[in-house]
Amino acid sequence: MKNSLQHLAIIMDGNGRWATNRGLARNKGHEEGALTVRRVTEYCANHDTIETLTLYAFSTENWNRPAIEVKFIMALIDRYLQSELDIYMSRNVRFETIGDVSKFSKSLIKRIEITKETTKNNNKLTQILALNYGGRNEIVRAVNSLIEAKMEVNEPNIGEALDTPYKDIDLAIRTSGEHRISNFLLWQLSYSELVFTDTLWPDFSNDELSQIIDIYQKKNRRFGGL
Ligand code: IPE
Ligand code: IPE
Ligand code: MG
């Protein structure tokens, strides 16, 4: 029997190298990467079984980049959400976020809220952008919320208190040839299938995604059993 794929997560890496390889400014790579986000989201919205697509867009450690790059990425997220609203609506995609967006500018927070509110009844696909997201930060916030509510700290309660009280990740892909998790979804990746590809994110095609999904469907997922 084929594995069903409900929750796909992607560490979208390699924008900067894509641009540098072409003699372009790193920002061009981020712009090109945003086009890949649109393409992959459309693919997932058309897929039979994918319900949730979680995309790592900005980590809690990405603040350590030069201020000018951080500023550009923030503006790009704002522009992307603005231009994407029609597509979310026409493709029946709900927009959600994980991570602590309270650290963003007021105008970006507003844009995020408007996009969530406008798309909240869409139900073909949920696209979750991980924004100012860190797996450790998420777990700490979840445990603190349990302590505050005087609830028992156990696996189901932590799972519910996370930013992602959705399903575990079935398949996680990282582009750009780096074989690491970089603080992404530490809790939810426990039994995910992991795929690392050398392709830089702006070059990541729907054909490659489709091939990765085909291989995933044939894997023997044991979850510790036999
Ligand atoms: C991923 O591409 C996008 C973000 C982390 C915001 P990078 O910007 O990390 O690109 P590389 O890894 O430097 O090539
Ligand atoms: C991971 O990529 C974060 C995102 C894709 C948003 P990074 O480029 O920040 O990760 P490292 O620094 O290579 O581990
Ligand atoms: Mg990178």
mmCIF file of C-alpha atoms and ligand atoms in Angstrom:
data_model
loop_
_atom_site.group_PDB
_atom_site.id
_atom_site.type_symbol
_atom_site.label_atom_id
_atom_site.label_comp_id
_atom_site.label_asym_id
_atom_site.label_seq_id
_atom_site.Cartn_x
_atom_site.Cartn_y
_atom_site.Cartn_z
ATOM 1 C CA MET A 1 0.000 0.000 0.000
ATOM 2 C CA LYS A 2 1.204 3.489 -0.823
ATOM 3 C CA ASN A 3 1.908 5.952 1.991
ATOM 4 C CA SER A 4 -0.566 8.757 1.964
ATOM 5 C CA LEU A 5 0.903 12.263 2.063
ATOM 6 C CA GLN A 6 -1.104 14.739 4.086
ATOM 7 C CA HIS A 7 1.442 17.094 5.572
ATOM 8 C CA LEU A 8 4.446 18.208 3.551
ATOM 9 C CA ALA A 9 7.082 20.528 5.018
ATOM 10 C CA ILE A 10 9.912 22.247 3.167
ATOM 11 C CA ILE A 11 13.065 24.026 4.303
ATOM 12 C CA MET A 12 13.379 26.442 1.396
ATOM 13 C CA ASP A 13 17.136 26.979 1.286
ATOM 14 C CA GLY A 14 19.613 28.252 -1.305
ATOM 15 C CA ASN A 15 18.143 31.560 -2.480
ATOM 16 C CA GLY A 16 21.330 33.474 -1.733
ATOM 17 C CA ARG A 17 23.610 30.978 -3.487
ATOM 18 C CA TRP A 18 21.289 30.883 -6.493
ATOM 19 C CA ALA A 19 21.734 34.647 -6.885
ATOM 20 C CA THR A 20 25.472 34.708 -6.099
ATOM 21 C CA ASN A 21 26.075 31.974 -8.707
ATOM 22 C CA ARG A 22 24.569 34.346 -11.275
ATOM 23 C CA GLY A 23 26.476 37.419 -10.120
ATOM 24 C CA LEU A 24 23.257 38.880 -8.696
ATOM 25 C CA ALA A 25 22.493 40.394 -5.299
ATOM 26 C CA ARG A 26 21.179 37.861 -2.734
ATOM 27 C CA ASN A 27 17.847 39.667 -2.708
ATOM 28 C CA LYS A 28 17.214 38.560 -6.289
ATOM 29 C CA GLY A 29 17.395 34.996 -5.025
ATOM 30 C CA HIS A 30 14.726 35.700 -2.427
ATOM 31 C CA GLU A 31 12.487 37.218 -5.116
ATOM 32 C CA GLU A 32 12.976 34.195 -7.341
ATOM 33 C CA GLY A 33 12.345 31.937 -4.348
ATOM 34 C CA ALA A 34 8.959 33.590 -3.816
ATOM 35 C CA LEU A 35 7.984 32.441 -7.320
ATOM 36 C CA THR A 36 8.861 28.876 -6.357
ATOM 37 C CA VAL A 37 6.629 29.222 -3.292
ATOM 38 C CA ARG A 38 3.739 30.118 -5.582
ATOM 39 C CA ARG A 39 4.464 27.215 -7.965
ATOM 40 C CA VAL A 40 4.809 24.615 -5.205
ATOM 41 C CA THR A 41 1.683 25.888 -3.439
ATOM 42 C CA GLU A 42 -0.314 25.498 -6.663
ATOM 43 C CA TYR A 43 1.023 21.978 -7.070
ATOM 44 C CA CYS A 44 -0.014 21.065 -3.526
ATOM 45 C CA ALA A 45 -3.447 22.675 -3.928
ATOM 46 C CA ASN A 46 -4.002 20.424 -6.963
ATOM 47 C CA HIS A 47 -2.701 17.289 -5.230
ATOM 48 C CA ASP A 48 -5.239 14.645 -4.137
ATOM 49 C CA THR A 49 -4.068 14.017 -0.584
ATOM 50 C CA ILE A 50 -1.906 16.944 0.586
ATOM 51 C CA GLU A 51 -3.844 18.947 3.165
ATOM 52 C CA THR A 52 -1.078 21.052 4.673
ATOM 53 C CA LEU A 53 2.095 22.595 3.271
ATOM 54 C CA THR A 54 4.430 24.099 5.867
ATOM 55 C CA LEU A 55 7.218 26.305 4.505
ATOM 56 C CA TYR A 56 10.204 27.578 6.481
ATOM 57 C CA ALA A 57 10.490 31.210 5.438
ATOM 58 C CA PHE A 58 12.311 32.960 8.319
ATOM 59 C CA SER A 59 13.975 31.369 11.333
ATOM 60 C CA THR A 60 14.561 32.778 14.820
ATOM 61 C CA GLU A 61 18.266 32.774 13.844
ATOM 62 C CA ASN A 62 17.777 34.648 10.560
ATOM 63 C CA TRP A 63 17.727 37.939 12.542
ATOM 64 C CA ASN A 64 21.513 37.476 12.683
ATOM 65 C CA ARG A 65 21.799 38.390 8.995
ATOM 66 C CA PRO A 66 22.741 41.913 7.875
ATOM 67 C CA ALA A 67 19.903 44.331 8.702
ATOM 68 C CA ILE A 68 19.470 45.231 5.054
ATOM 69 C CA GLU A 69 18.769 41.612 4.055
ATOM 70 C CA VAL A 70 16.338 41.150 6.968
ATOM 71 C CA LYS A 71 14.532 44.324 5.913
ATOM 72 C CA PHE A 72 14.308 43.104 2.339
ATOM 73 C CA ILE A 73 12.884 39.732 3.382
ATOM 74 C CA MET A 74 10.244 41.427 5.579
ATOM 75 C CA ALA A 75 9.188 43.674 2.690
ATOM 76 C CA LEU A 76 9.124 40.673 0.351
ATOM 77 C CA ILE A 77 6.838 38.710 2.690
ATOM 78 C CA ASP A 78 4.485 41.703 2.780
ATOM 79 C CA ARG A 79 4.518 42.042 -1.020
ATOM 80 C CA TYR A 80 4.060 38.300 -1.473
ATOM 81 C CA LEU A 81 1.019 38.145 0.793
ATOM 82 C CA GLN A 82 -0.511 41.144 -0.944
ATOM 83 C CA SER A 83 -0.070 39.742 -4.439
ATOM 84 C CA GLU A 84 -1.024 36.216 -3.392
ATOM 85 C CA LEU A 85 -4.436 36.941 -1.917
ATOM 86 C CA ASP A 86 -6.279 36.448 -5.233
ATOM 87 C CA ILE A 87 -4.465 33.156 -5.775
ATOM 88 C CA TYR A 88 -5.297 31.930 -2.252
ATOM 89 C CA MET A 89 -8.937 32.699 -2.948
ATOM 90 C CA SER A 90 -9.114 31.225 -6.446
ATOM 91 C CA ARG A 91 -7.225 28.049 -5.430
ATOM 92 C CA ASN A 92 -9.168 27.663 -2.174
ATOM 93 C CA VAL A 93 -6.004 27.918 -0.029
ATOM 94 C CA ARG A 94 -6.118 28.909 3.635
ATOM 95 C CA PHE A 95 -3.146 30.889 4.926
ATOM 96 C CA GLU A 96 -1.713 30.269 8.394
ATOM 97 C CA THR A 97 1.551 30.974 10.209
ATOM 98 C CA ILE A 98 3.675 29.396 12.915
ATOM 99 C CA GLY A 99 6.365 31.189 14.897
ATOM 100 C CA ASP A 100 6.322 34.370 16.934
ATOM 101 C CA VAL A 101 5.218 37.097 14.527
ATOM 102 C CA SER A 102 4.813 39.608 17.375
ATOM 103 C CA LYS A 103 8.417 40.676 16.654
ATOM 104 C CA PHE A 104 7.459 41.927 13.167
ATOM 105 C CA SER A 105 6.448 45.459 12.218
ATOM 106 C CA LYS A 106 2.865 46.536 12.902
ATOM 107 C CA SER A 107 2.106 46.784 9.189
ATOM 108 C CA LEU A 108 3.377 43.265 8.461
ATOM 109 C CA ILE A 109 1.453 41.856 11.432
ATOM 110 C CA LYS A 110 -1.651 43.512 10.023
ATOM 111 C CA ARG A 111 -1.026 42.053 6.563
ATOM 112 C CA ILE A 112 -0.640 38.578 8.094
ATOM 113 C CA GLU A 113 -3.866 38.979 10.099
ATOM 114 C CA ILE A 114 -5.845 40.212 7.076
ATOM 115 C CA THR A 115 -4.600 37.334 4.933
ATOM 116 C CA LYS A 116 -5.501 34.771 7.607
ATOM 117 C CA GLU A 117 -8.928 36.298 8.154
ATOM 118 C CA THR A 118 -9.760 36.560 4.431
ATOM 119 C CA THR A 119 -8.731 32.979 3.676
ATOM 120 C CA LYS A 120 -9.982 31.294 6.856
ATOM 121 C CA ASN A 121 -12.858 29.404 5.196
ATOM 122 C CA ASN A 122 -10.777 28.040 2.313
ATOM 123 C CA ASN A 123 -10.315 24.299 2.637
ATOM 124 C CA LYS A 124 -8.475 22.671 -0.271
ATOM 125 C CA LEU A 125 -5.010 23.292 1.199
ATOM 126 C CA THR A 126 -3.582 25.057 4.242
ATOM 127 C CA GLN A 127 -0.338 26.849 3.490
ATOM 128 C CA ILE A 128 1.569 27.550 6.701
ATOM 129 C CA LEU A 129 4.487 29.963 6.591
ATOM 130 C CA ALA A 130 6.988 29.526 9.414
ATOM 131 C CA LEU A 131 7.867 33.131 10.284
ATOM 132 C CA ASN A 132 10.296 34.012 13.065
ATOM 133 C CA TYR A 133 10.007 30.306 13.742
ATOM 134 C CA GLY A 134 12.330 28.111 15.783
ATOM 135 C CA GLY A 135 11.522 24.594 16.954
ATOM 136 C CA ARG A 136 13.093 25.215 20.366
ATOM 137 C CA ASN A 137 11.262 28.509 20.777
ATOM 138 C CA GLU A 138 7.974 26.810 19.871
ATOM 139 C CA ILE A 139 8.457 24.021 22.436
ATOM 140 C CA VAL A 140 9.411 26.495 25.181
ATOM 141 C CA ARG A 141 6.347 28.641 24.467
ATOM 142 C CA ALA A 142 4.122 25.538 24.457
ATOM 143 C CA VAL A 143 5.445 24.224 27.790
ATOM 144 C CA ASN A 144 5.130 27.667 29.392
ATOM 145 C CA SER A 145 1.514 27.918 28.250
ATOM 146 C CA LEU A 146 0.783 24.550 29.927
ATOM 147 C CA ILE A 147 2.459 25.653 33.152
ATOM 148 C CA GLU A 148 0.482 28.884 33.107
ATOM 149 C CA ALA A 149 -2.773 26.949 32.596
ATOM 150 C CA LYS A 150 -1.726 24.520 35.366
ATOM 151 C CA MET A 151 -1.963 21.618 32.916
ATOM 152 C CA GLU A 152 0.082 18.433 33.013
ATOM 153 C CA VAL A 153 3.212 18.495 30.839
ATOM 154 C CA ASN A 154 2.777 15.354 28.736
ATOM 155 C CA GLU A 155 3.103 14.487 25.039
ATOM 156 C CA PRO A 156 -0.527 15.030 23.978
ATOM 157 C CA ASN A 157 -0.724 18.340 25.874
ATOM 158 C CA ILE A 158 2.557 19.633 24.448
ATOM 159 C CA GLY A 159 1.409 18.533 20.984
ATOM 160 C CA GLU A 160 -1.811 20.516 21.392
ATOM 161 C CA ALA A 161 -0.054 23.595 22.757
ATOM 162 C CA LEU A 162 2.392 23.873 19.836
ATOM 163 C CA ASP A 163 1.860 26.410 17.062
ATOM 164 C CA THR A 164 1.088 23.409 14.851
ATOM 165 C CA PRO A 165 -1.715 21.468 16.516
ATOM 166 C CA TYR A 166 -2.075 19.881 13.095
ATOM 167 C CA LYS A 167 -0.813 16.477 12.085
ATOM 168 C CA ASP A 168 2.796 15.369 12.316
ATOM 169 C CA ILE A 169 4.892 15.924 9.220
ATOM 170 C CA ASP A 170 4.809 13.014 6.753
ATOM 171 C CA LEU A 171 7.553 14.221 4.446
ATOM 172 C CA ALA A 172 10.115 16.995 4.924
ATOM 173 C CA ILE A 173 12.331 18.252 2.128
ATOM 174 C CA ARG A 174 15.384 20.511 2.372
ATOM 175 C CA THR A 175 16.796 22.076 -0.757
ATOM 176 C CA SER A 176 20.340 23.422 -1.366
ATOM 177 C CA GLY A 177 22.442 20.412 -0.375
ATOM 178 C CA GLU A 178 22.661 21.115 3.367
ATOM 179 C CA HIS A 179 21.861 18.066 5.482
ATOM 180 C CA ARG A 180 20.520 19.700 8.600
ATOM 181 C CA ILE A 181 17.245 20.715 10.228
ATOM 182 C CA SER A 182 18.263 24.249 11.322
ATOM 183 C CA ASN A 183 15.743 24.345 14.197
ATOM 184 C CA PHE A 184 12.707 23.482 12.043
ATOM 185 C CA LEU A 185 9.737 21.587 13.567
ATOM 186 C CA LEU A 186 11.884 19.639 16.050
ATOM 187 C CA TRP A 187 8.874 18.004 17.715
ATOM 188 C CA GLN A 188 6.813 17.296 14.599
ATOM 189 C CA LEU A 189 9.647 15.720 12.580
ATOM 190 C CA SER A 190 10.046 12.730 14.953
ATOM 191 C CA TYR A 191 8.966 10.129 12.384
ATOM 192 C CA SER A 192 8.946 12.130 9.156
ATOM 193 C CA GLU A 193 10.601 10.915 5.999
ATOM 194 C CA LEU A 194 13.488 13.310 5.276
ATOM 195 C CA VAL A 195 14.683 14.154 1.789
ATOM 196 C CA PHE A 196 17.678 16.368 1.008
ATOM 197 C CA THR A 197 18.209 17.604 -2.536
ATOM 198 C CA ASP A 198 21.104 19.628 -3.961
ATOM 199 C CA THR A 199 18.719 21.782 -5.995
ATOM 200 C CA LEU A 200 18.676 25.424 -4.885
ATOM 201 C CA TRP A 201 15.193 26.596 -3.890
ATOM 202 C CA PRO A 202 14.600 28.948 -6.871
ATOM 203 C CA ASP A 203 15.363 26.015 -9.214
ATOM 204 C CA PHE A 204 13.160 23.507 -7.373
ATOM 205 C CA SER A 205 10.593 22.294 -9.894
ATOM 206 C CA ASN A 206 7.220 20.653 -9.505
ATOM 207 C CA ASP A 207 8.633 17.710 -11.498
ATOM 208 C CA GLU A 208 11.292 17.150 -8.848
ATOM 209 C CA LEU A 209 8.675 17.454 -6.113
ATOM 210 C CA SER A 210 6.517 14.921 -7.888
ATOM 211 C CA GLN A 211 9.467 12.463 -8.113
ATOM 212 C CA ILE A 212 10.232 12.907 -4.400
ATOM 213 C CA ILE A 213 6.584 12.215 -3.542
ATOM 214 C CA ASP A 214 6.602 9.052 -5.696
ATOM 215 C CA ILE A 215 9.609 7.714 -3.774
ATOM 216 C CA TYR A 216 8.030 8.704 -0.426
ATOM 217 C CA GLN A 217 4.873 6.774 -1.255
ATOM 218 C CA LYS A 218 6.877 3.532 -1.587
ATOM 219 C CA LYS A 219 8.827 3.880 1.703
ATOM 220 C CA ASN A 220 8.309 1.399 4.515
ATOM 221 C CA ARG A 221 7.310 3.598 7.469
ATOM 222 C CA ARG A 222 7.544 1.519 10.635
ATOM 223 C CA PHE A 223 7.146 4.061 13.478
ATOM 224 C CA GLY A 224 9.254 1.830 15.699
ATOM 225 C CA GLY A 225 7.218 -1.284 14.978
ATOM 226 C CA LEU A 226 8.063 -4.129 12.623
HETATM 227 C C1 IPE B 1 16.716 30.607 2.250
HETATM 228 O O1 IPE B 1 17.783 30.963 1.431
HETATM 229 C C2 IPE B 1 15.863 31.792 2.645
HETATM 230 C C3 IPE B 1 16.004 32.212 4.042
HETATM 231 C C4 IPE B 1 16.680 31.608 4.962
HETATM 232 C C5 IPE B 1 15.325 33.446 4.416
HETATM 233 P P1 IPE B 1 19.149 31.522 2.021
HETATM 234 O O2 IPE B 1 19.041 33.010 2.102
HETATM 235 O O3 IPE B 1 19.491 30.849 3.282
HETATM 236 O O4 IPE B 1 20.153 31.133 0.865
HETATM 237 P P2 IPE B 1 21.633 30.557 1.050
HETATM 238 O O5 IPE B 1 21.530 29.378 1.953
HETATM 239 O O6 IPE B 1 22.451 31.667 1.644
HETATM 240 O O7 IPE B 1 22.055 30.195 -0.331
HETATM 241 C C1 IPE B 2 17.009 27.648 7.275
HETATM 242 O O1 IPE B 2 17.943 28.122 6.358
HETATM 243 C C2 IPE B 2 15.954 28.683 7.500
HETATM 244 C C3 IPE B 2 15.050 28.902 6.391
HETATM 245 C C4 IPE B 2 15.026 28.246 5.259
HETATM 246 C C5 IPE B 2 14.076 29.946 6.604
HETATM 247 P P1 IPE B 2 19.285 28.853 6.834
HETATM 248 O O2 IPE B 2 20.025 29.200 5.597
HETATM 249 O O3 IPE B 2 18.940 29.967 7.754
HETATM 250 O O4 IPE B 2 20.011 27.718 7.674
HETATM 251 P P2 IPE B 2 21.548 27.462 7.946
HETATM 252 O O5 IPE B 2 22.123 28.744 8.460
HETATM 253 O O6 IPE B 2 22.162 27.066 6.631
HETATM 254 O O7 IPE B 2 21.585 26.340 8.926
HETATM 255 MG MG MG B 3 20.571 29.219 3.735
#
